[in-house]
PDB file of C-alpha atoms in Angstrom:
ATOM      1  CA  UNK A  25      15.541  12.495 -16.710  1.00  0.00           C
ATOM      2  CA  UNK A  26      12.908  13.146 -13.902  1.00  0.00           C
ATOM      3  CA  UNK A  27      14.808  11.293 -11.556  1.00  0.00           C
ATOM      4  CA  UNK A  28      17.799  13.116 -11.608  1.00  0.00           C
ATOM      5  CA  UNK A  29      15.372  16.144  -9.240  1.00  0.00           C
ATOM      6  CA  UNK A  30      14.588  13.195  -7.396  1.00  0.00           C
ATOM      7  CA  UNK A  31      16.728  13.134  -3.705  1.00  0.00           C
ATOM      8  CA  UNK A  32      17.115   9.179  -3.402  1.00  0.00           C
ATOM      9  CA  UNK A  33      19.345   9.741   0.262  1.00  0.00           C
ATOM     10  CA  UNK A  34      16.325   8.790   2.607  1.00  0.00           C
ATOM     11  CA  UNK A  35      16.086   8.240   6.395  1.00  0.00           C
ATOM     12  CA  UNK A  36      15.685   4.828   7.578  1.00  0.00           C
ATOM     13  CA  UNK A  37      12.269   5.891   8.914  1.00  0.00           C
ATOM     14  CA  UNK A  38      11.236   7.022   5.146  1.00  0.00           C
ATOM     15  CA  UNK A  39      12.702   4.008   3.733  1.00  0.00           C
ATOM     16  CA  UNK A  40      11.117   1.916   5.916  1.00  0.00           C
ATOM     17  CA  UNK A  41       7.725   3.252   5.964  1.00  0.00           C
ATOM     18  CA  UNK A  42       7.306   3.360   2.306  1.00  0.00           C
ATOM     19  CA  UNK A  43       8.977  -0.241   1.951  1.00  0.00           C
ATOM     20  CA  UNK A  44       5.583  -1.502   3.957  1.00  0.00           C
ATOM     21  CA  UNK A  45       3.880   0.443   2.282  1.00  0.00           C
ATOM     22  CA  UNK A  46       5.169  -1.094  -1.007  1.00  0.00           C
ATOM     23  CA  UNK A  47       4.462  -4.200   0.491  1.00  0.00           C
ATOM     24  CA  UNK A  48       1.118  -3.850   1.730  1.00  0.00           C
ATOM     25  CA  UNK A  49       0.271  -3.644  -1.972  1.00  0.00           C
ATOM     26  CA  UNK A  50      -0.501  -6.997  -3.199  1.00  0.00           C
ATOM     27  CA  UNK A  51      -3.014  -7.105   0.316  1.00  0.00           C
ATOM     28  CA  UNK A  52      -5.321  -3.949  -0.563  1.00  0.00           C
ATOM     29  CA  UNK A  53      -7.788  -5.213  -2.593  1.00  0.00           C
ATOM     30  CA  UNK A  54      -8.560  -7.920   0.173  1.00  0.00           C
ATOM     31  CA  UNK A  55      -8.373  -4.821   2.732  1.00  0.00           C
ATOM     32  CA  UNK A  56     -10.915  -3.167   0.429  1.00  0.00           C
ATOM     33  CA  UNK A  57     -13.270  -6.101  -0.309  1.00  0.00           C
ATOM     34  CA  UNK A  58     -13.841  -6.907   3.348  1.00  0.00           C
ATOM     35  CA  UNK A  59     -14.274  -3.599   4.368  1.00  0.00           C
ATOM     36  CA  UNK A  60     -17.277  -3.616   1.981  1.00  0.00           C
ATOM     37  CA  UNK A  61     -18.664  -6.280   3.091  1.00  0.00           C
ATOM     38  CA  UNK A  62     -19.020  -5.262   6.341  1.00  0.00           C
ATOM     39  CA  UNK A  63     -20.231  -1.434   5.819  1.00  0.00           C
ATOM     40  CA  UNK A  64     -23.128  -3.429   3.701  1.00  0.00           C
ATOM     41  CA  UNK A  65     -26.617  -2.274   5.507  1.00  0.00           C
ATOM     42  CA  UNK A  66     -27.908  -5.151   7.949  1.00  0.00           C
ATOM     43  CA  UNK A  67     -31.864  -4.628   7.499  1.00  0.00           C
ATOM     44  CA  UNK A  68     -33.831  -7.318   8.952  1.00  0.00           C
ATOM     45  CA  UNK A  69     -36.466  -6.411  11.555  1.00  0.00           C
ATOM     46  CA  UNK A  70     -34.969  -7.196  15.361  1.00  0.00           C
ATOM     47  CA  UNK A  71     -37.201  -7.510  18.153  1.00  0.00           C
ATOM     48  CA  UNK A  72     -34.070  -6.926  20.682  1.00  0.00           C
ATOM     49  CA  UNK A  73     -33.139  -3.393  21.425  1.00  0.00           C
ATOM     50  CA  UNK A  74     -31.271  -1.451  19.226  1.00  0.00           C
ATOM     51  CA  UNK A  75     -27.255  -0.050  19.532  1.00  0.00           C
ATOM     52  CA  UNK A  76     -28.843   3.322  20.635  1.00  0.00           C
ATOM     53  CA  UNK A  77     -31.260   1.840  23.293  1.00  0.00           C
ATOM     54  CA  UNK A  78     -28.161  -0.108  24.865  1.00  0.00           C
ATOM     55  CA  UNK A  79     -27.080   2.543  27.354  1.00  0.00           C
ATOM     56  CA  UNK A  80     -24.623   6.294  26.917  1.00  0.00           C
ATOM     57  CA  UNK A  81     -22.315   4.657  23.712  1.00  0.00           C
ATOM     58  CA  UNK A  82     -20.943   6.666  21.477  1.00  0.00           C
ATOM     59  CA  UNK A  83     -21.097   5.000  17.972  1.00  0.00           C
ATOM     60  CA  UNK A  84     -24.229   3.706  16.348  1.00  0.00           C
ATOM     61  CA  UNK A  85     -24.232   1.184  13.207  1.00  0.00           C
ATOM     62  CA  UNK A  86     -24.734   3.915  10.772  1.00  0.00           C
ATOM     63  CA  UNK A  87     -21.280   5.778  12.397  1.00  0.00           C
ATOM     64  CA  UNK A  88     -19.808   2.613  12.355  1.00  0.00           C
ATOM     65  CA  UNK A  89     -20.673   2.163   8.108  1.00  0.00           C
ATOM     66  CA  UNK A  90     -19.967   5.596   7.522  1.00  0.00           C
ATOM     67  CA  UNK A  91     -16.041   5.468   9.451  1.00  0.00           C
ATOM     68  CA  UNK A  92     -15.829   2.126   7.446  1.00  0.00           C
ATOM     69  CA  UNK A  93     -16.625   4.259   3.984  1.00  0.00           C
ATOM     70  CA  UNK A  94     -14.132   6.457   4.923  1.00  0.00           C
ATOM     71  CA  UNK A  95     -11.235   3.942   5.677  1.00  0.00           C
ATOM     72  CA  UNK A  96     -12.302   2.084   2.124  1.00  0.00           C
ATOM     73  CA  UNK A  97     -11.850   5.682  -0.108  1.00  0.00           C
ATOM     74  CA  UNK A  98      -8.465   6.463   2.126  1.00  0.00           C
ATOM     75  CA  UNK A  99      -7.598   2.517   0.728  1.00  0.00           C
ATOM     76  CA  UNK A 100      -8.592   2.663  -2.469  1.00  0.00           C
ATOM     77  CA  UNK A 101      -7.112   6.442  -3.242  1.00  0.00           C
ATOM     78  CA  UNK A 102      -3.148   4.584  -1.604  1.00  0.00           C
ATOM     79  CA  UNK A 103      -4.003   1.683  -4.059  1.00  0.00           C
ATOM     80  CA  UNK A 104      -4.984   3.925  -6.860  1.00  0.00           C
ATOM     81  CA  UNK A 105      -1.750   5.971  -6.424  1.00  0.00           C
ATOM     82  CA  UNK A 106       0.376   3.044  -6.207  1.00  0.00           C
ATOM     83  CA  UNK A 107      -0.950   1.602  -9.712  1.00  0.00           C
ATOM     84  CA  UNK A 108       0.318   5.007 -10.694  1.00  0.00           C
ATOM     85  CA  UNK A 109       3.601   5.072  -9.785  1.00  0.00           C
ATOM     86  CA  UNK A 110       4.019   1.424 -10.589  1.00  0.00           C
ATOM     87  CA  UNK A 111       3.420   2.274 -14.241  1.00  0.00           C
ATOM     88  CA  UNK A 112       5.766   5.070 -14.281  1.00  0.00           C
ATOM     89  CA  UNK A 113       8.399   3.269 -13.092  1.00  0.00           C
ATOM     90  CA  UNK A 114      11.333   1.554 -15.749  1.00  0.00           C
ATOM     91  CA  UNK A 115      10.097  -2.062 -16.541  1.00  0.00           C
ATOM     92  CA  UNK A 116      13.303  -3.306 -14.591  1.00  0.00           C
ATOM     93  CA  UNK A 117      11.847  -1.606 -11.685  1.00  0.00           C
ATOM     94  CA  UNK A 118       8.765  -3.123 -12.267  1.00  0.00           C
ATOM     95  CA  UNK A 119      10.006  -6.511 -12.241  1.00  0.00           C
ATOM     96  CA  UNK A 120      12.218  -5.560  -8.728  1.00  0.00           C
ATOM     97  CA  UNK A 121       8.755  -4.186  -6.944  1.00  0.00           C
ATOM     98  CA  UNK A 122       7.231  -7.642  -8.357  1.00  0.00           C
ATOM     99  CA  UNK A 123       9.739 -10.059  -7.049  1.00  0.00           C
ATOM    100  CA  UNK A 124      11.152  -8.221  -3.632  1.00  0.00           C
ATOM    101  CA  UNK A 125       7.626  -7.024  -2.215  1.00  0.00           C
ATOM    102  CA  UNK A 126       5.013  -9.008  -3.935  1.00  0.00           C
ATOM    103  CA  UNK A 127       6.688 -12.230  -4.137  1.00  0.00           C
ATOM    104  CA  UNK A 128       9.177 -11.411  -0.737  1.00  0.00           C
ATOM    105  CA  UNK A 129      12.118 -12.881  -2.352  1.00  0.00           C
ATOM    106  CA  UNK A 130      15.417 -11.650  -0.996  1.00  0.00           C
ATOM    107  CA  UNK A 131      17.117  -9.186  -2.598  1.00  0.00           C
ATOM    108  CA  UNK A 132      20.118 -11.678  -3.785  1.00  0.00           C
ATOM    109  CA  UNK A 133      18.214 -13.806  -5.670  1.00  0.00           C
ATOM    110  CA  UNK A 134      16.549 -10.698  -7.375  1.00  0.00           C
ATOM    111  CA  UNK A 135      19.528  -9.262  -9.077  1.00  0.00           C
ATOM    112  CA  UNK A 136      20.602 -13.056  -9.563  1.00  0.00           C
ATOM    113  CA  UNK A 137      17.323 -13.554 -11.548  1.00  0.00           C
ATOM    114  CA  UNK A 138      17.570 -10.139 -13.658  1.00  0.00           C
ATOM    115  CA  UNK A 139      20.847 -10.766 -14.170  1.00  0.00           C
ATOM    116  CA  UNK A 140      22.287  -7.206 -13.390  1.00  0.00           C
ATOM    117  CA  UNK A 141      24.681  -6.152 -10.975  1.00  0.00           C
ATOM    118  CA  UNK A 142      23.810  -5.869  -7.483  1.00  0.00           C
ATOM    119  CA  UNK A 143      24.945  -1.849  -7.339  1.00  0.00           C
ATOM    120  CA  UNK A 144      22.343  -1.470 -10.386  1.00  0.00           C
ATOM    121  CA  UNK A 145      20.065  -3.136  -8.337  1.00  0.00           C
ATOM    122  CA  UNK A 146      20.350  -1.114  -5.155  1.00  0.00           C
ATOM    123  CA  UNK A 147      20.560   2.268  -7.093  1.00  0.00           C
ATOM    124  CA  UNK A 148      16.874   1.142  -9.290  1.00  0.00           C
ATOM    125  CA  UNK A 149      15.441   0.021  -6.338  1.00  0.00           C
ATOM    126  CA  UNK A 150      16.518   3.063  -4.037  1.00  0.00           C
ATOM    127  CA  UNK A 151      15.302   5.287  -7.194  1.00  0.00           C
ATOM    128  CA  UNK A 152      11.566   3.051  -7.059  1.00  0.00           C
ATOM    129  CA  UNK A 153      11.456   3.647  -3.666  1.00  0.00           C
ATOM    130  CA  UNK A 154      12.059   7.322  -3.287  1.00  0.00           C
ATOM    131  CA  UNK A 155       9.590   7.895  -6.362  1.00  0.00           C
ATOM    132  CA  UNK A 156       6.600   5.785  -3.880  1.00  0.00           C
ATOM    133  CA  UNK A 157       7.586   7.990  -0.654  1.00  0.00           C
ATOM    134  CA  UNK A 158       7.638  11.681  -3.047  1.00  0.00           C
ATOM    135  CA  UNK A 159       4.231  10.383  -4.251  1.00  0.00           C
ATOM    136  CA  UNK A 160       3.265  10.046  -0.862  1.00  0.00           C
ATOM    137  CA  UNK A 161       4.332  12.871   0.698  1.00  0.00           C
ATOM    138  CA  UNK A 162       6.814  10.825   3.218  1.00  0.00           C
ATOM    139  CA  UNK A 163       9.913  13.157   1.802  1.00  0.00           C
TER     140      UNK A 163
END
């Protein structure tokens, strides 16, 4: 099994990172979809001066777009890698990353619901979460 290379001791700060990460999940595509929106081009003809006649600034609107493209591919590349380690994972530890992070239901009522023991719990879920933060490069 590929999990047995896998080191599933992390520190809390790995752990903890990559659970927010986890979480963050079910919020990306919004993330995504507004920073669209706003990197869309804003032509209309302005009689007001423009960003660059303003004074000494640093950033003009096409910057501004062009940082905004940037953060969307950096969003969409976490979100693409996360599909992809969500569909590696065991369908048990599917249906853990669905209820505890996407849903936020406590841990308890988790195993409760699957019906499995809560050390079978802990070790799937410590195994789900190690595989996000090796994807990631957090080990």
């Amino acid at each position: 099994m590929q999990l047995a290379f896998l080191d599933t001791k992390l520190s809390k700060e790995v752990k903890r990172k990559t659970e927010k990460l986890i979480s963050s999940y079910k919020n990306l595509e919004a993330i995504i979809e507004s920073k669209k929106m706003d990197a869309e081009h804003k032509m209309t003809v302005n009689y007001q001066p423009s960003e660059s006649q303003r004074g000494n600034q640093f950033h003009s609107e096409t910057e501004k777009i062009a940082e905004l493209n940037i953060e969307i591919k950096e969003h969409l590349l976490t979100m693409r890698k996360l599909n992809v380690v969500y569909h590696s994972l065991k369908p048990i530890q599917q249906r853990i990353w669905d209820q505890k992070f996407l849903r936020g239901r406590y841990d308890v009522d988790v195993y409760s619901d699957l019906d499995i023991p809560d050390r079978t719990y802990y070790r799937l879920k410590r195994e789900m979460i190690a595989v996000v933060a090796e994807a990631f490069g957090f080990i």
